[in-house]
Amino acid sequence: MEASQKDFENAMNQVKLLKKDPGNEVKLKLYALYKQATEGPCNMPKPGVFDFINKAKWDAWNALGSLPKETARQNYVDLVSSLSPSSEASSQGEPGVHEKVPESEGIVVTSEDGITKITFNRPTKKNAITFQMYNQIIEALKTASTDNSAITVFTGNGDYYSSGNDLTNFTSAAGGMEEAAKTGAVVLRNFVNSFIDFPKPLIAVVNGPAVGISVTLLGMFDAVYASDKATFHTPFSSLGQTPEACSSYTFPKIMGPAKATEMLIFGKKLTAKEAWAQGLVTEVFPESTFQQEVWTKLKRYAKLPPNAMRISKELIRKSEKEKLYAVNAEECTTLQSKWLTEECINAIMSFVSRKAKL
Ligand SMILES: CCCC/C=C/CC(=O)SCCNC(=O)CCNC(=O)[C@H](O)C(C)(C)COP(=O)(O)OP(=O)(O)OC[C@H]1O[C@@H](n2cnc3c(N)ncnc32)[C@H](O)[C@@H]1OP(=O)(O)O
């Protein structure tokens, strides 16, 4: 029996209620079947080669050839019913690949016991950082710099601290790669400057693996506490990229140029113990007691006189500020051009198309 228009509409609603992200491949199939069922064979001009997302969507739709609308509708309904529905989650927008992270999902900010906590909250994407999240963090830091809290803490929800920059930031940008690289450089520069300027003690609670910018940023933190299951990985060369977040300056200073080279140029992944031995991490805790030990310690620190802490931080960091602004600017300019190189585009495309993982 063929699926009715009502079945089709129900299936579209069910897609919005899926508990688990079905992954890009399924989302592309859903998109293609939806378009075929509602508009017939692909009728859009083929997008440019750097317009990755629209090109993938076009390819998926075009591959359905002259499949009749009714069959596409039935296949859409069948595909949706093979995915597990749930009433717990909802998302907005057109079915398929247009689904976006809801505004509140990426970053969660709470304030309690004198501590402002900023949590990377995209556990299904290993807390990869979207453009939207960079901007949310800039705002959160602005608020935290004048709120009642004494200290500010970053941590991650789920098994990862963060897998770094969301590699689809560039492939999904509307205006193509050049526009995305320009936007990326501006966002990155403002983002890192907001860490350089942050006046209160800034602490990282590294609950699991950290990749890319979530590692390099640690050079801007005043203390870094890590679970023994955390790892620290900056695979910039294999991504055709270069260091950011002032790490080209802070890492050699923290660990010496030879060790910084192993991390930032050769992409050596450090265990928590190794990161501690190199001075990037303040203290490592066994995973079983990590949360309890760290938060007990932080609650104690947050009771210390806030003005004294702020002024001490200023004394420690003040002489570096101008240098850090300059390093940040240069790293961003360098990255803006690196993001447009074949090395980088190929690396990102091979991640997006799932051919390569770290
Ligand atoms: C504008 C400012 C720019 C600043 C620049 C910063 C530079 C960097 O941060 S470079 C570092 C970029 N990060 C990476 O290269 C990590 C890429 N991710 C991976 O290699 C792997 O996902 C992983 C080793 C982190 C985890 O592998 P695992 O097998 O355990 O899980 P997956 O199935 O791969 O991941 C689950 C889910 O999450 C998505 N995802 C993970 N990391 C990212 C990411 N960085 N960007 C986008 N998406 C990411 C992954 O695609 C999976 O999604 P689906 O379930 O939809 O397939």
Short mmCIF file of C-alpha atoms and ligand atoms in Angstrom, two decimals:
data_model
loop_
_atom_site.label_atom_id
_atom_site.label_comp_id
_atom_site.label_asym_id
_atom_site.label_seq_id
_atom_site.Cartn_x
_atom_site.Cartn_y
_atom_site.Cartn_z
CA MET A 1 0.00 0.00 0.00
CA GLU A 2 1.29 3.48 -0.92
CA ALA A 3 1.94 6.07 1.81
CA SER A 4 -0.74 8.78 1.98
CA GLN A 5 -0.04 12.51 2.27
CA LYS A 6 -1.05 12.17 5.96
CA ASP A 7 1.55 9.37 6.50
CA PHE A 8 4.13 11.59 4.84
CA GLU A 9 3.28 14.56 7.08
CA ASN A 10 3.39 12.33 10.17
CA ALA A 11 6.81 11.07 9.11
CA MET A 12 8.05 14.65 8.69
CA ASN A 13 6.92 15.41 12.24
CA GLN A 14 8.57 12.23 13.50
CA VAL A 15 11.91 13.34 12.04
CA LYS A 16 11.73 16.42 14.24
CA LEU A 17 11.25 14.22 17.30
CA LEU A 18 14.16 11.87 16.72
CA LYS A 19 16.09 11.41 19.94
CA LYS A 20 19.39 10.57 18.28
CA ASP A 21 20.93 12.47 15.40
CA PRO A 22 20.68 9.92 12.55
CA GLY A 23 23.97 11.13 11.02
CA ASN A 24 24.71 13.02 7.84
CA GLU A 25 24.24 10.12 5.44
CA VAL A 26 20.68 9.43 6.60
CA LYS A 27 19.89 13.13 6.76
CA LEU A 28 20.98 13.50 3.13
CA LYS A 29 18.76 10.57 2.13
CA LEU A 30 15.82 12.12 3.98
CA TYR A 31 16.46 15.45 2.31
CA ALA A 32 16.65 13.91 -1.17
CA LEU A 33 13.48 11.84 -0.70
CA TYR A 34 11.63 14.83 0.74
CA LYS A 35 12.57 17.01 -2.24
CA GLN A 36 11.74 14.26 -4.74
CA ALA A 37 8.38 13.60 -3.05
CA THR A 38 7.42 17.27 -2.99
CA GLU A 39 9.06 18.71 -6.13
CA GLY A 40 9.92 15.72 -8.35
CA PRO A 41 13.32 15.24 -10.06
CA CYS A 42 16.17 17.57 -9.12
CA ASN A 43 15.51 20.98 -10.68
CA MET A 44 18.29 23.09 -9.13
CA PRO A 45 21.48 24.21 -10.85
CA LYS A 46 24.51 22.25 -9.65
CA PRO A 47 26.25 24.18 -6.79
CA GLY A 48 29.93 25.15 -7.02
CA VAL A 49 32.62 22.72 -5.92
CA PHE A 50 33.40 24.64 -2.69
CA ASP A 51 29.75 24.89 -1.71
CA PHE A 52 30.16 21.54 0.04
CA ILE A 53 26.85 21.15 1.84
CA ASN A 54 24.64 22.28 -1.04
CA LYS A 55 26.68 20.14 -3.41
CA ALA A 56 26.15 17.05 -1.18
CA LYS A 57 22.41 17.80 -1.05
CA TRP A 58 22.25 18.32 -4.81
CA ASP A 59 24.12 15.05 -5.43
CA ALA A 60 21.75 13.12 -3.15
CA TRP A 61 18.62 14.55 -4.79
CA ASN A 62 19.97 14.25 -8.33
CA ALA A 63 20.88 10.59 -7.69
CA LEU A 64 17.17 9.79 -7.36
CA GLY A 65 16.78 10.48 -11.09
CA SER A 66 13.17 10.17 -12.21
CA LEU A 67 11.90 8.22 -9.19
CA PRO A 68 8.13 8.89 -9.05
CA LYS A 69 6.93 11.27 -6.33
CA GLU A 70 4.72 8.57 -4.77
CA THR A 71 7.63 6.12 -4.46
CA ALA A 72 9.85 8.82 -2.93
CA ARG A 73 7.06 9.56 -0.42
CA GLN A 74 6.78 5.87 0.50
CA ASN A 75 10.57 5.51 0.80
CA TYR A 76 10.69 8.59 3.04
CA VAL A 77 7.99 7.14 5.32
CA ASP A 78 9.79 3.75 5.42
CA LEU A 79 13.13 5.34 6.19
CA VAL A 80 11.67 7.43 9.03
CA SER A 81 9.89 4.45 10.57
CA SER A 82 13.20 2.54 10.58
CA LEU A 83 14.70 5.26 12.81
CA SER A 84 13.77 5.30 16.47
CA PRO A 85 11.40 8.12 17.40
CA SER A 86 11.25 9.92 20.74
CA SER A 87 9.15 12.61 22.29
CA GLU A 88 12.04 13.90 24.40
CA ALA A 89 13.92 15.93 21.81
CA SER A 90 12.76 18.37 19.22
CA SER A 91 14.41 20.39 16.49
CA GLN A 92 13.27 23.11 14.19
CA GLY A 93 13.29 23.69 10.47
CA GLU A 94 12.85 21.71 7.29
CA PRO A 95 13.34 17.94 7.50
CA GLY A 96 16.76 16.57 6.72
CA VAL A 97 20.08 18.37 6.48
CA HIS A 98 18.77 21.79 7.50
CA GLU A 99 18.52 20.75 11.13
CA LYS A 100 20.52 23.15 13.31
CA VAL A 101 21.70 23.00 16.88
CA PRO A 102 19.10 24.85 18.97
CA GLU A 103 20.47 28.09 20.38
CA SER A 104 20.67 26.96 23.97
CA GLU A 105 22.29 23.62 23.24
CA GLY A 106 25.91 24.44 22.42
CA ILE A 107 26.93 26.24 25.59
CA VAL A 108 25.37 26.13 29.03
CA VAL A 109 26.25 28.82 31.57
CA THR A 110 25.44 28.46 35.26
CA SER A 111 26.46 30.46 38.34
CA GLU A 112 26.62 28.96 41.82
CA ASP A 113 28.90 28.99 44.90
CA GLY A 114 30.89 31.93 43.50
CA ILE A 115 31.67 29.96 40.32
CA THR A 116 30.48 30.75 36.80
CA LYS A 117 30.55 27.47 34.91
CA ILE A 118 30.63 27.45 31.10
CA THR A 119 29.93 23.97 29.73
CA PHE A 120 30.53 22.77 26.17
CA ASN A 121 27.22 21.01 25.62
CA ARG A 122 27.13 19.14 22.32
CA PRO A 123 28.01 15.68 23.59
CA THR A 124 26.77 13.87 20.47
CA LYS A 125 29.29 15.91 18.44
CA LYS A 126 32.04 15.49 21.04
CA ASN A 127 31.45 19.15 21.97
CA ALA A 128 32.77 20.47 18.65
CA ILE A 129 32.61 24.28 18.68
CA THR A 130 30.35 25.99 16.15
CA PHE A 131 30.55 29.64 15.08
CA GLN A 132 27.48 30.22 17.22
CA MET A 133 29.23 28.71 20.26
CA TYR A 134 32.30 30.94 19.81
CA ASN A 135 30.00 33.95 19.93
CA GLN A 136 28.05 32.56 22.90
CA ILE A 137 31.32 32.10 24.80
CA ILE A 138 32.44 35.67 24.02
CA GLU A 139 29.14 36.88 25.52
CA ALA A 140 29.38 34.53 28.50
CA LEU A 141 32.89 35.77 29.31
CA LYS A 142 31.75 39.37 29.02
CA THR A 143 28.98 38.69 31.55
CA ALA A 144 31.21 36.62 33.85
CA SER A 145 33.84 39.35 33.98
CA THR A 146 31.43 41.61 35.89
CA ASP A 147 29.04 39.17 37.62
CA ASN A 148 29.23 38.16 41.30
CA SER A 149 31.32 35.08 40.74
CA ALA A 150 34.93 34.90 41.92
CA ILE A 151 36.19 32.39 39.35
CA THR A 152 35.11 31.06 35.94
CA VAL A 153 35.35 27.42 34.94
CA PHE A 154 35.13 25.68 31.56
CA THR A 155 34.21 22.01 31.27
CA GLY A 156 32.58 19.57 28.84
CA ASN A 157 29.39 17.54 28.99
CA GLY A 158 29.73 13.86 28.06
CA ASP A 159 32.86 11.85 27.35
CA TYR A 160 34.82 14.65 25.61
CA TYR A 161 36.03 18.00 26.87
CA SER A 162 35.84 19.23 23.27
CA SER A 163 36.85 18.00 19.82
CA GLY A 164 37.81 21.56 18.88
CA ASN A 165 36.59 23.61 15.99
CA ASP A 166 33.49 22.16 14.32
CA LEU A 167 34.91 21.14 10.96
CA THR A 168 31.59 21.84 9.27
CA ASN A 169 31.84 25.55 10.22
CA PHE A 170 33.52 26.08 6.88
CA THR A 171 31.70 23.59 4.69
CA SER A 172 28.24 24.78 5.72
CA ALA A 173 28.86 28.53 5.38
CA ALA A 174 26.41 30.21 3.01
CA GLY A 175 28.84 32.41 1.05
CA GLY A 176 31.46 29.75 0.20
CA MET A 177 34.95 29.14 1.58
CA GLU A 178 36.44 32.61 1.11
CA GLU A 179 33.63 34.28 3.00
CA ALA A 180 33.77 31.56 5.68
CA ALA A 181 37.55 32.02 6.10
CA LYS A 182 37.08 35.78 6.50
CA THR A 183 34.30 35.31 9.06
CA GLY A 184 36.29 32.58 10.81
CA ALA A 185 39.32 34.86 11.24
CA VAL A 186 37.20 37.65 12.74
CA VAL A 187 35.33 35.28 15.07
CA LEU A 188 38.57 33.62 16.16
CA ARG A 189 40.34 36.91 16.83
CA ASN A 190 37.47 38.26 18.97
CA PHE A 191 37.11 34.92 20.72
CA VAL A 192 40.78 34.69 21.73
CA ASN A 193 40.90 38.37 22.69
CA SER A 194 38.05 37.75 25.11
CA PHE A 195 40.28 35.20 26.90
CA ILE A 196 43.28 37.59 26.87
CA ASP A 197 41.07 40.25 28.47
CA PHE A 198 39.31 38.04 31.02
CA PRO A 199 40.06 39.54 34.47
CA LYS A 200 39.20 36.73 36.94
CA PRO A 201 40.88 33.35 37.52
CA LEU A 202 39.95 31.11 34.59
CA ILE A 203 40.02 27.37 35.22
CA ALA A 204 39.61 24.39 32.88
CA VAL A 205 38.12 21.15 34.21
CA VAL A 206 39.20 18.80 31.43
CA ASN A 207 36.85 15.84 31.79
CA GLY A 208 37.96 13.90 28.70
CA PRO A 209 39.84 14.17 25.40
CA ALA A 210 40.56 17.68 24.16
CA VAL A 211 41.40 18.47 20.53
CA GLY A 212 42.53 21.54 18.57
CA ILE A 213 41.50 24.92 19.90
CA SER A 214 40.19 23.44 23.14
CA VAL A 215 43.82 22.47 23.86
CA THR A 216 45.61 25.57 22.58
CA LEU A 217 43.29 27.80 24.62
CA LEU A 218 44.56 26.15 27.80
CA GLY A 219 47.63 28.38 27.55
CA MET A 220 45.27 31.25 28.44
CA PHE A 221 43.90 29.54 31.55
CA ASP A 222 45.16 30.20 35.06
CA ALA A 223 44.76 26.57 36.18
CA VAL A 224 43.97 23.33 34.33
CA TYR A 225 42.66 20.25 36.18
CA ALA A 226 42.41 17.04 34.18
CA SER A 227 40.92 13.60 34.57
CA ASP A 228 43.42 10.84 33.86
CA LYS A 229 41.29 9.87 30.88
CA ALA A 230 41.85 13.27 29.24
CA THR A 231 44.17 13.54 26.25
CA PHE A 232 45.55 16.63 24.52
CA HIS A 233 45.81 16.63 20.74
CA THR A 234 46.57 19.42 18.26
CA PRO A 235 46.64 17.77 14.82
CA PHE A 236 47.10 21.04 12.92
CA SER A 237 49.57 19.86 10.27
CA SER A 238 47.44 16.89 9.25
CA LEU A 239 44.51 19.30 8.92
CA GLY A 240 46.62 21.64 6.77
CA GLN A 241 46.28 24.26 9.51
CA THR A 242 48.48 26.25 11.88
CA PRO A 243 48.26 26.95 15.65
CA GLU A 244 45.83 29.41 17.16
CA ALA A 245 44.75 30.88 20.53
CA CYS A 246 48.27 32.32 20.98
CA SER A 247 49.68 28.80 21.39
CA SER A 248 52.54 29.61 18.98
CA TYR A 249 53.71 31.86 21.81
CA THR A 250 52.29 30.30 25.01
CA PHE A 251 53.21 26.65 24.33
CA PRO A 252 56.95 27.18 23.74
CA LYS A 253 56.91 29.37 26.84
CA ILE A 254 55.13 26.75 28.95
CA MET A 255 56.92 23.60 27.77
CA GLY A 256 59.94 24.77 25.77
CA PRO A 257 60.15 24.95 21.96
CA ALA A 258 61.10 21.29 21.45
CA LYS A 259 58.05 19.88 23.22
CA ALA A 260 55.81 22.56 21.71
CA THR A 261 57.02 21.51 18.26
CA GLU A 262 56.07 17.89 18.91
CA MET A 263 52.54 18.97 19.79
CA LEU A 264 51.85 21.90 17.47
CA ILE A 265 53.77 20.81 14.37
CA PHE A 266 53.96 17.01 14.58
CA GLY A 267 50.56 16.56 16.24
CA LYS A 268 51.79 14.36 19.13
CA LYS A 269 48.84 13.47 21.36
CA LEU A 270 49.65 13.79 25.09
CA THR A 271 48.18 11.84 27.96
CA ALA A 272 47.05 13.83 30.99
CA LYS A 273 50.22 12.81 32.85
CA GLU A 274 52.42 13.96 29.96
CA ALA A 275 50.56 17.26 29.74
CA TRP A 276 51.10 17.72 33.46
CA ALA A 277 54.83 16.89 33.14
CA GLN A 278 55.08 19.58 30.45
CA GLY A 279 53.37 22.23 32.56
CA LEU A 280 50.19 22.52 30.52
CA VAL A 281 48.10 20.83 33.24
CA THR A 282 48.13 21.87 36.90
CA GLU A 283 47.00 18.55 38.42
CA VAL A 284 45.70 15.17 37.24
CA PHE A 285 43.02 13.20 39.14
CA PRO A 286 41.83 9.61 38.78
CA GLU A 287 38.62 9.56 36.73
CA SER A 288 36.74 7.85 39.59
CA THR A 289 37.20 10.81 41.98
CA PHE A 290 37.83 13.60 39.46
CA GLN A 291 34.54 15.49 39.67
CA GLN A 292 34.26 15.32 43.41
CA GLU A 293 37.86 16.31 44.15
CA VAL A 294 37.99 19.13 41.62
CA TRP A 295 34.69 20.77 42.54
CA THR A 296 35.48 20.58 46.26
CA LYS A 297 38.77 22.35 45.56
CA LEU A 298 37.14 24.96 43.30
CA LYS A 299 34.40 25.76 45.79
CA ARG A 300 37.13 26.43 48.34
CA TYR A 301 39.07 28.67 45.94
CA ALA A 302 35.92 30.58 45.03
CA LYS A 303 35.62 31.69 48.66
CA LEU A 304 38.96 33.51 48.58
CA PRO A 305 38.74 37.33 48.43
CA PRO A 306 37.80 38.03 44.78
CA ASN A 307 39.54 41.40 44.47
CA ALA A 308 42.86 40.04 45.67
CA MET A 309 42.58 37.20 43.14
CA ARG A 310 41.72 39.59 40.32
CA ILE A 311 44.60 41.94 41.09
CA SER A 312 47.07 39.06 41.41
CA LYS A 313 45.98 37.76 38.02
CA GLU A 314 46.50 41.22 36.55
CA LEU A 315 50.04 41.32 37.96
CA ILE A 316 50.84 37.90 36.56
CA ARG A 317 49.40 38.56 33.08
CA LYS A 318 49.64 42.32 32.49
CA SER A 319 53.09 42.45 30.90
CA GLU A 320 52.05 39.87 28.27
CA LYS A 321 48.82 41.45 27.04
CA GLU A 322 50.13 43.52 24.11
CA LYS A 323 52.25 40.61 22.95
CA LEU A 324 49.25 38.26 23.08
CA TYR A 325 47.03 40.62 21.03
CA ALA A 326 49.75 40.79 18.37
CA VAL A 327 50.29 37.01 18.31
CA ASN A 328 46.54 36.44 18.09
CA ALA A 329 46.23 38.83 15.14
CA GLU A 330 49.08 37.15 13.26
CA GLU A 331 47.80 33.62 13.90
CA CYS A 332 44.34 34.61 12.62
CA THR A 333 45.72 36.19 9.43
CA THR A 334 47.82 33.08 8.81
CA LEU A 335 44.86 30.77 9.38
CA GLN A 336 42.58 32.77 7.12
CA SER A 337 44.86 31.99 4.20
CA LYS A 338 45.57 28.39 5.32
CA TRP A 339 41.82 27.59 5.39
CA LEU A 340 41.74 28.26 1.62
CA THR A 341 44.60 25.92 0.73
CA GLU A 342 44.12 22.58 -0.98
CA GLU A 343 45.83 20.82 1.99
CA CYS A 344 43.24 22.18 4.40
CA ILE A 345 40.17 21.82 2.17
CA ASN A 346 41.09 18.19 1.41
CA ALA A 347 41.58 17.40 5.10
CA ILE A 348 38.23 18.92 6.06
CA MET A 349 36.45 17.22 3.17
CA SER A 350 37.90 13.87 4.07
CA PHE A 351 36.61 14.25 7.65
CA VAL A 352 33.19 15.42 6.50
CA SER A 353 32.94 12.53 4.06
CA ARG A 354 34.09 10.18 6.87
CA LYS A 355 37.17 8.89 5.01
CA ALA A 356 39.54 9.94 7.78
CA LYS A 357 39.54 10.25 11.53
CA LEU A 358 42.32 11.40 13.83
C1 LIG B 1 36.60 29.77 13.60
C2 LIG B 1 37.65 29.39 14.56
C3 LIG B 1 38.48 28.25 14.10
C4 LIG B 1 39.49 27.84 15.09
C5 LIG B 1 40.29 26.68 14.63
C6 LIG B 1 40.59 25.68 15.42
C7 LIG B 1 41.37 24.50 14.95
C8 LIG B 1 40.91 23.20 15.55
O1 LIG B 1 40.22 23.10 16.54
S1 LIG B 1 41.49 21.87 14.68
C9 LIG B 1 40.72 20.48 15.45
C10 LIG B 1 39.45 20.14 14.78
N1 LIG B 1 38.96 18.88 15.32
C11 LIG B 1 39.21 17.70 14.76
O2 LIG B 1 39.92 17.57 13.79
C12 LIG B 1 38.50 16.53 15.37
C13 LIG B 1 37.64 15.84 14.37
N2 LIG B 1 36.96 14.71 15.00
C14 LIG B 1 37.48 13.45 15.04
O3 LIG B 1 38.54 13.17 14.55
C15 LIG B 1 36.65 12.42 15.72
O4 LIG B 1 35.30 12.79 15.63
C16 LIG B 1 37.03 12.23 17.22
C17 LIG B 1 38.44 11.59 17.30
C18 LIG B 1 37.03 13.56 17.97
C19 LIG B 1 36.01 11.28 17.89
O5 LIG B 1 35.91 10.07 17.15
P1 LIG B 1 34.79 9.00 17.53
O6 LIG B 1 34.92 7.86 16.56
O7 LIG B 1 34.85 8.67 18.97
O8 LIG B 1 33.40 9.77 17.31
P2 LIG B 1 32.76 10.27 15.94
O9 LIG B 1 31.75 9.29 15.49
O10 LIG B 1 33.83 10.65 14.97
O11 LIG B 1 32.07 11.63 16.41
C20 LIG B 1 30.71 11.68 16.86
C21 LIG B 1 30.02 12.77 16.09
O12 LIG B 1 30.67 14.00 16.36
C22 LIG B 1 31.06 14.64 15.15
N3 LIG B 1 32.30 15.40 15.39
C23 LIG B 1 33.28 15.10 16.23
N4 LIG B 1 34.22 16.03 16.19
C24 LIG B 1 33.83 16.96 15.30
C25 LIG B 1 34.38 18.18 14.82
N5 LIG B 1 35.53 18.66 15.28
N6 LIG B 1 33.69 18.85 13.90
C26 LIG B 1 32.51 18.43 13.43
N7 LIG B 1 31.91 17.27 13.85
C27 LIG B 1 32.58 16.56 14.78
C28 LIG B 1 31.28 13.49 14.19
O13 LIG B 1 31.21 13.95 12.87
C29 LIG B 1 30.12 12.59 14.57
O14 LIG B 1 28.96 13.13 13.98
P3 LIG B 1 27.86 12.18 13.27
O15 LIG B 1 27.35 11.29 14.36
O16 LIG B 1 26.82 13.12 12.72
O17 LIG B 1 28.59 11.42 12.19
#
